[in-house]
Tab-separated table of C-alpha atoms in Angstrom:
chain	number	residue	atom	x	y	z
A	1	MET	CA	0.000	0.000	0.000
A	2	LEU	CA	2.850	2.434	0.721
A	3	GLU	CA	4.855	2.107	-2.491
A	4	PRO	CA	2.811	4.690	-4.478
A	5	LEU	CA	3.137	7.083	-1.516
A	6	ARG	CA	6.908	6.974	-1.938
A	7	GLN	CA	6.828	7.968	-5.594
A	8	GLY	CA	7.919	11.562	-6.018
A	9	LEU	CA	8.997	11.896	-2.389
A	10	PRO	CA	12.519	11.920	-0.969
A	11	PRO	CA	13.788	8.453	-0.004
A	12	VAL	CA	12.543	7.240	3.365
A	13	ASP	CA	15.010	5.504	5.640
A	14	PRO	CA	13.216	2.369	6.955
A	15	THR	CA	14.799	2.974	10.373
A	16	ALA	CA	13.060	6.367	10.497
A	17	VAL	CA	9.593	4.782	10.627
A	18	SER	CA	8.395	5.493	14.116
A	19	GLY	CA	4.769	4.482	14.129
A	20	SER	CA	1.697	3.294	12.336
A	21	ALA	CA	-1.861	2.775	13.425
A	22	SER	CA	-5.067	1.890	11.674
A	23	CYS	CA	-8.730	1.541	12.464
A	24	ALA	CA	-11.753	0.119	10.689
A	25	LEU	CA	-14.662	2.493	10.227
A	26	PRO	CA	-18.277	1.382	9.872
A	27	ALA	CA	-20.382	2.584	6.951
A	28	ARG	CA	-22.122	5.252	9.038
A	29	TYR	CA	-21.509	9.001	9.114
A	30	GLU	CA	-20.910	8.760	12.872
A	31	ALA	CA	-17.626	7.085	11.893
A	32	VAL	CA	-16.196	10.542	11.139
A	33	ARG	CA	-16.324	11.364	14.858
A	34	GLY	CA	-14.615	8.047	15.615
A	35	ALA	CA	-11.903	8.820	13.049
A	36	ARG	CA	-11.201	12.187	14.721
A	37	SER	CA	-11.049	10.512	18.134
A	38	PHE	CA	-8.650	7.898	16.771
A	39	CYS	CA	-6.490	10.709	15.352
A	40	ARG	CA	-6.450	12.568	18.663
A	41	SER	CA	-5.330	9.542	20.669
A	42	THR	CA	-2.763	8.398	18.083
A	43	LEU	CA	-1.227	11.829	17.574
A	44	SER	CA	-1.094	12.304	21.352
A	45	GLN	CA	0.797	8.998	21.722
A	46	TRP	CA	3.241	10.184	19.069
A	47	GLY	CA	3.735	13.607	20.692
A	48	LEU	CA	2.069	15.393	17.765
A	49	ASP	CA	-0.797	17.107	19.615
A	50	ASP	CA	0.071	20.391	17.896
A	51	ARG	CA	-0.808	18.861	14.489
A	52	PHE	CA	-4.240	17.589	15.560
A	53	ASP	CA	-6.394	20.416	14.155
A	54	ASP	CA	-5.023	20.202	10.603
A	55	VAL	CA	-4.841	16.407	10.568
A	56	ALA	CA	-8.347	16.004	12.022
A	57	LEU	CA	-9.814	18.365	9.418
A	58	VAL	CA	-8.170	16.450	6.576
A	59	VAL	CA	-9.107	13.043	8.011
A	60	SER	CA	-12.706	14.219	8.464
A	61	GLU	CA	-12.873	15.227	4.807
A	62	LEU	CA	-11.254	12.023	3.527
A	63	VAL	CA	-13.499	9.774	5.637
A	64	THR	CA	-16.628	11.764	4.733
A	65	ASN	CA	-15.759	11.474	1.031
A	66	ALA	CA	-15.237	7.723	1.367
A	67	LEU	CA	-18.577	7.289	3.143
A	68	ARG	CA	-20.475	9.602	0.809
A	69	HIS	CA	-19.026	8.718	-2.586
A	70	ALA	CA	-17.245	5.358	-2.393
A	71	LEU	CA	-19.878	3.103	-0.857
A	72	PRO	CA	-22.895	1.596	-2.576
A	73	GLU	CA	-26.149	3.125	-1.331
A	74	ASP	CA	-27.205	-0.115	0.342
A	75	ALA	CA	-23.930	-0.337	2.343
A	76	ARG	CA	-24.454	2.929	4.254
A	77	GLY	CA	-25.775	2.302	7.717
A	78	ALA	CA	-25.369	-1.458	7.381
A	79	ASP	CA	-24.463	-3.114	10.669
A	80	ALA	CA	-23.993	-6.707	9.552
A	81	GLU	CA	-20.919	-6.233	7.373
A	82	PRO	CA	-18.244	-8.909	7.736
A	83	GLU	CA	-15.480	-6.346	7.065
A	84	PRO	CA	-15.925	-2.596	7.567
A	85	PRO	CA	-15.579	-1.028	4.118
A	86	VAL	CA	-13.457	1.987	5.119
A	87	ARG	CA	-10.117	1.981	6.964
A	88	LEU	CA	-8.074	4.891	8.273
A	89	HIS	CA	-4.303	4.481	8.406
A	90	LEU	CA	-1.898	6.882	10.121
A	91	MET	CA	1.805	6.407	9.406
A	92	ARG	CA	4.581	8.432	10.957
A	93	TRP	CA	8.196	8.850	9.964
A	94	SER	CA	10.631	11.222	11.643
A	95	THR	CA	9.832	14.021	9.171
A	96	ARG	CA	6.393	13.183	7.806
A	97	LEU	CA	2.954	11.947	8.697
A	98	VAL	CA	0.635	10.264	6.196
A	99	CYS	CA	-3.109	9.863	6.679
A	100	ALA	CA	-4.587	7.335	4.271
A	101	VAL	CA	-8.219	6.308	3.869
A	102	ARG	CA	-8.971	3.056	2.069
A	103	ASP	CA	-12.390	2.493	0.501
A	104	PRO	CA	-13.936	-0.112	-1.828
A	105	SER	CA	-14.462	2.175	-4.840
A	106	GLU	CA	-12.029	2.176	-7.732
A	107	ASP	CA	-13.274	5.582	-8.938
A	108	ARG	CA	-10.861	8.493	-8.720
A	109	PRO	CA	-11.673	11.168	-6.138
A	110	GLY	CA	-13.745	13.824	-7.835
A	111	GLY	CA	-15.691	16.962	-7.321
A	112	ALA	CA	-14.804	20.540	-8.020
A	113	PHE	CA	-11.191	20.045	-6.939
A	114	SER	CA	-10.416	16.903	-8.888
A	115	PRO	CA	-7.313	16.836	-11.068
A	116	GLU	CA	-9.597	17.361	-14.077
A	117	ARG	CA	-11.028	20.570	-12.588
A	118	THR	CA	-12.238	23.141	-15.077
A	119	GLU	CA	-13.631	26.639	-14.805
A	120	GLU	CA	-17.105	25.223	-15.478
A	121	ASN	CA	-17.133	22.894	-12.461
A	122	PHE	CA	-15.038	24.864	-9.965
A	123	ASP	CA	-18.112	26.497	-8.398
A	124	LEU	CA	-19.958	23.234	-7.719
A	125	GLU	CA	-21.228	22.721	-4.168
A	126	SER	CA	-19.572	19.314	-3.800
A	127	GLY	CA	-15.868	18.672	-3.985
A	128	ARG	CA	-14.728	21.456	-1.710
A	129	GLY	CA	-13.486	18.881	0.794
A	130	LEU	CA	-10.565	18.069	-1.478
A	131	PHE	CA	-9.785	21.782	-1.654
A	132	LEU	CA	-9.490	21.713	2.159
A	133	VAL	CA	-7.326	18.593	1.999
A	134	ASP	CA	-5.060	20.377	-0.484
A	135	SER	CA	-4.973	23.537	1.631
A	136	TYR	CA	-4.183	21.925	4.992
A	137	SER	CA	-1.824	19.110	3.958
A	138	ASP	CA	1.547	19.423	2.256
A	139	SER	CA	0.426	17.132	-0.558
A	140	TRP	CA	-2.237	14.559	-1.297
A	141	GLY	CA	-3.056	11.959	-3.877
A	142	TRP	CA	-4.657	8.612	-4.453
A	143	HIS	CA	-3.900	5.246	-5.975
A	144	PRO	CA	-5.867	2.096	-6.749
A	145	LEU	CA	-5.163	-0.947	-4.603
A	146	ALA	CA	-3.246	-3.780	-6.192
A	147	GLY	CA	-3.315	-7.536	-5.972
A	148	ARG	CA	-6.312	-9.191	-4.365
A	149	LEU	CA	-7.474	-5.940	-2.793
A	150	THR	CA	-10.026	-3.830	-4.619
A	151	GLY	CA	-10.701	-0.171	-4.119
A	152	LYS	CA	-8.398	2.775	-3.603
A	153	VAL	CA	-6.448	4.740	-1.033
A	154	VAL	CA	-6.676	8.521	-0.777
A	155	TRP	CA	-3.777	9.948	1.237
A	156	ALA	CA	-2.541	13.240	2.620
A	157	LEU	CA	1.021	14.036	3.634
A	158	PHE	CA	2.028	16.366	6.457
A	159	LEU	CA	5.665	17.390	6.845
A	160	LEU	CA	6.878	17.400	10.448
A	161	GLN	CA	9.519	19.554	12.092
A	162	ASP	CA	12.775	17.797	12.896
């Protein structure tokens, strides 16, 4: 899952990896609150409390987009799922933090701030969440999952002070 995150970034020393955490999120909008809580506790454990506001905003947008746009209509609110369809991953290196949200859709993230943005669709009501992700993170992107996994990962990178 991490290999596409490394493309276009400076090399990462494997010994610099200092933490990773992940949580499964149910297909309910209340999961956004749970994702923020997970972020707060994880960032606190890593001594990154000062980054919580920006990271929580970005995670909220990524999780909301996954729940709103990446799940089939009949999956939202379902309680009997064998595997929660959305996962939040937080990965920390000495100089960067990555928040990644995995969902079952293979469609590229869209909306008014998609890579194919045009003047005609920039004023749409939806899609502003990715504008916030772009504004509050140092970079973001997405990639389809490979192998037996289906879906995609949308990620945001935050540079950390040394």
